[in-house]
Amino acid sequence: MASLPSMVLKAVLNNPHTITTKPRAKQLHAQIVKHKGLSSTSLSFILSIYADLNLLRESLLVFNALPSPPFVAWKSIIRCYTSHGLFAESLASFSRMRAFGKYPDHNVFPSVLKSCAFLMDSRLGEAVHGCVVRLGVDCDLYTGNALMNMYAKFRSLGGNGGIRGFADEVLDEMSQRVNRGNVMRQMDDHESCLDSGPEMYQLNSSGQNEIGSLEIRREACCQRDSVRKVFDMMPKRDVVSWNTVIAGNVQSGMYGEALAMVRAMGNANLRPDSFTLSNVLPIFAEHVDVHKGKEIHGYAVRHGFDTNLFIGSSLLDMYAKCARVADSYRVFHMLPQRDGISWNSIVAACSQNGMFDEGLKFFRLMLKDDVKPGPISFSSIIPACSHLTSLHLGKQLHGYIMRARFDDNVYIASSLVDMYAKCGKIEKAKCIFSNMELHDIVSWTAIVMGCALHGHALDAISLFEKMQMEGVKPTYVSFIAVLTACSHAGLVDEAWKYFNSMTQEFKINPGLEHYAAIADLLGRAGRLEEAYDFICSMPSEQPSSLWSPLMTACRVHKNVELAEKVAERILRVDPESIGAYVQMSNIYSAAQRWKEAAKWKVSMKQRGFKKKPACSWIEVRNRVHAFLSGDTSHPYYSKINEALEVLLEQMEKDGYKPNTSEVLHDVEEEQKKQLLQHHSERLAIAFGIISTPPGTEIRIIKNIRVCTDCHEAIKFISKIVGREIIVRDNSRFHHFKDGKCSCGDYW
DNA sequence: GTAGGGTTAG
């Protein structure tokens, strides 16, 4: 290494910031040792350079060589620990420094406060705050900012009772002192000049009225919180101070206040920067206010922030939460580079908007881009497997999750519970659920809904009760789950009990889904008129989706007159309802009123409506095979047909009698049997039987309800082939085993 | 000394 001339060394010593690389620092270290020896001063000097470069190893080596480190050395090592995320070490050094009788100053407090914040050590944080005040450092800008940040973090986790009490004390004392010194800043100066902000004023002029007026009024009644008190006491504030207090407001849901502060910030002649924008964007995402979000986007573009990674993922997320995925795509593709968070954001954007295939595509692209998926990536992509019922993919991801030890993450575990339940593996879902250390409302809801879909109504109900015994309050969604459970098992009284407790005890306004569950339940139970009246009792206009299950119930219970009334209701709100036409023609066919059935069919044709064909899917060796009713196109069709013939023969010996009343065509009896024999689920099941080893369970997904004859037939088949056959139709799972179905023939 | 992404919905 070339020797540094002593002139240069002198220049460097006067201006250490010219050392910007590790080799240069090491070179300087050698030179200093050579020329100046191992004095405490020279070692502290080189230590501060290492600390500035964030070189922990080197800093520690130098620090440990100091028998009694001077104050500057302590400062360097504390700063270095904090910026390496070694917060406990940072605080330990702080205590040791104090034990050596060294007094901290404004350079060291920000690091110490940050460490307290990360470790959520409120007691120490309070003590440090006291120390700050006693040493008179409380008017330092950086220290004030760090204090606010710390209090905001404490508040966001677990309230602020004790902290507020302490901060109040300290701050009141400060306030008196400031008052005496006659340099009091007006507590509310930011409010008196709210109306004159530059660009951001327009941006938010109406936002406060719509979003925040209530919160502002409520907040005005409360005492100022610790963050705000520190802010109000600060003699000098910069953009970081404003951003910190704004972020604190957003974290505690005080959106109105946050937006008002953005305006006030403009008044203090400070321009909102990228931090400000990424603080306020989630407000518009949560309030689904794409107009305000777009204005922020405009501001970001005008100020060149739109290519900032943080702003990019916030914008992308805001558009996704406002159901504008196309705009999310645009933002994503505009980003000059992407990190794990931008990838996670685009994956979540797709997943949250029902675009599961696209979500998977982005997930794969992310892997291709060498970005390692983290816990959040998995909690965003697992729901795609649930919705696509891709057990194969879900299992692969679960394997990765276990290897990466992400399985104790509550978001991931909940999504896995849901995935296994939706893919037909309810026992696996239950197993993951019971292995979870902590259950939140989402994981409880996922397992209750899983049990509901598999017809395990009593399990669903007892889990729902257990949840409440463990102090978890049911929510809107969890009531949907428990009502669904009741509905699938015909538990009318229990359903009413939950519906009433939801509205009366928990003050939750029933939504469409709750009405749908009750109406469906009454319909399935054959209480058709009651269901009709219940739907009519709904305060707002009833959408056709509420009536459709009742229509099905009318068909099952053969009530043509009510069906006519229901059809009229449906067509009133949705004249294009193909379902109503199909159902009416089916209902008349079932009643052998062929003429009327034909009338509905004809008018359907005239309107150009096409019936959704019945379809069943089965996954065999990682490939999905789809079958339509009467489908002969599968390459193994003749073998499938052969298998069905053999099965039919055995089934008839065992006592199976085809129920041709389900065939809604005006054809001969023998032809009806043939039609039943080739329903899509039977083709799929026969294919599953001939293409998998004996004993393998068979999982089928179907887009419409299983007909009663197929339901009966599959029971026989399960016994003959000695296999479990799991069929998911459009509303639930049926597990066929040993000639019985888990639904107990109620579905 | 400040910032972005996640799970449940017949």
PDB file of C-alpha atoms in Angstrom, chain A residues 555 558 582 585-594 597 601 611 629 656-679 682 706-710:
ATOM      1  CA  ARG A 555     -86.870 -26.687  -7.665  1.00  0.00           C
ATOM      2  CA  LYS A 558     -91.043 -28.698  -6.289  1.00  0.00           C
ATOM      3  CA  VAL A 582     -82.415 -22.025 -16.866  1.00  0.00           C
ATOM      4  CA  SER A 585     -87.138 -24.233 -17.646  1.00  0.00           C
ATOM      5  CA  ASN A 586     -85.719 -26.916 -15.332  1.00  0.00           C
ATOM      6  CA  ILE A 587     -88.483 -26.471 -12.785  1.00  0.00           C
ATOM      7  CA  TYR A 588     -91.187 -26.831 -15.447  1.00  0.00           C
ATOM      8  CA  SER A 589     -89.363 -29.828 -16.917  1.00  0.00           C
ATOM      9  CA  ALA A 590     -89.175 -31.489 -13.502  1.00  0.00           C
ATOM     10  CA  ALA A 591     -92.928 -30.950 -13.179  1.00  0.00           C
ATOM     11  CA  GLN A 592     -93.217 -32.424 -16.691  1.00  0.00           C
ATOM     12  CA  ARG A 593     -94.751 -29.159 -17.883  1.00  0.00           C
ATOM     13  CA  TRP A 594     -92.758 -29.401 -21.082  1.00  0.00           C
ATOM     14  CA  ALA A 597     -90.258 -25.299 -20.086  1.00  0.00           C
ATOM     15  CA  LYS A 601     -85.849 -22.168 -23.421  1.00  0.00           C
ATOM     16  CA  LYS A 611     -76.374 -21.883 -20.463  1.00  0.00           C
ATOM     17  CA  SER A 629     -71.432 -33.467 -19.487  1.00  0.00           C
ATOM     18  CA  TYR A 656     -78.501 -48.625  -7.169  1.00  0.00           C
ATOM     19  CA  LYS A 657     -81.553 -47.377  -9.043  1.00  0.00           C
ATOM     20  CA  PRO A 658     -81.051 -44.471 -11.414  1.00  0.00           C
ATOM     21  CA  ASN A 659     -83.235 -41.530 -10.474  1.00  0.00           C
ATOM     22  CA  THR A 660     -84.243 -40.335 -13.890  1.00  0.00           C
ATOM     23  CA  SER A 661     -86.469 -37.577 -12.547  1.00  0.00           C
ATOM     24  CA  GLU A 662     -83.329 -35.452 -12.457  1.00  0.00           C
ATOM     25  CA  VAL A 663     -83.028 -35.654 -16.216  1.00  0.00           C
ATOM     26  CA  LEU A 664     -84.746 -32.579 -17.450  1.00  0.00           C
ATOM     27  CA  HIS A 665     -85.133 -33.597 -21.031  1.00  0.00           C
ATOM     28  CA  ASP A 666     -88.261 -34.963 -22.624  1.00  0.00           C
ATOM     29  CA  VAL A 667     -86.671 -38.253 -23.755  1.00  0.00           C
ATOM     30  CA  GLU A 668     -87.069 -42.016 -23.322  1.00  0.00           C
ATOM     31  CA  GLU A 669     -86.192 -43.662 -20.001  1.00  0.00           C
ATOM     32  CA  GLU A 670     -83.211 -45.595 -21.395  1.00  0.00           C
ATOM     33  CA  GLN A 671     -81.773 -42.444 -22.929  1.00  0.00           C
ATOM     34  CA  LYS A 672     -82.207 -40.658 -19.580  1.00  0.00           C
ATOM     35  CA  LYS A 673     -80.089 -43.340 -17.918  1.00  0.00           C
ATOM     36  CA  GLN A 674     -77.406 -42.825 -20.531  1.00  0.00           C
ATOM     37  CA  LEU A 675     -77.440 -39.062 -19.946  1.00  0.00           C
ATOM     38  CA  LEU A 676     -77.025 -39.565 -16.190  1.00  0.00           C
ATOM     39  CA  GLN A 677     -74.268 -42.080 -16.737  1.00  0.00           C
ATOM     40  CA  HIS A 678     -72.265 -39.409 -18.594  1.00  0.00           C
ATOM     41  CA  HIS A 679     -72.631 -36.465 -16.244  1.00  0.00           C
ATOM     42  CA  ARG A 682     -68.889 -39.364 -13.388  1.00  0.00           C
ATOM     43  CA  VAL A 706     -74.075 -32.319  -7.905  1.00  0.00           C
ATOM     44  CA  CYS A 707     -77.405 -33.773  -8.985  1.00  0.00           C
ATOM     45  CA  THR A 708     -79.166 -36.137  -6.585  1.00  0.00           C
ATOM     46  CA  ASP A 709     -78.653 -39.119  -8.844  1.00  0.00           C
ATOM     47  CA  CYS A 710     -74.908 -38.548  -9.177  1.00  0.00           C
TER      48      CYS A 710
END
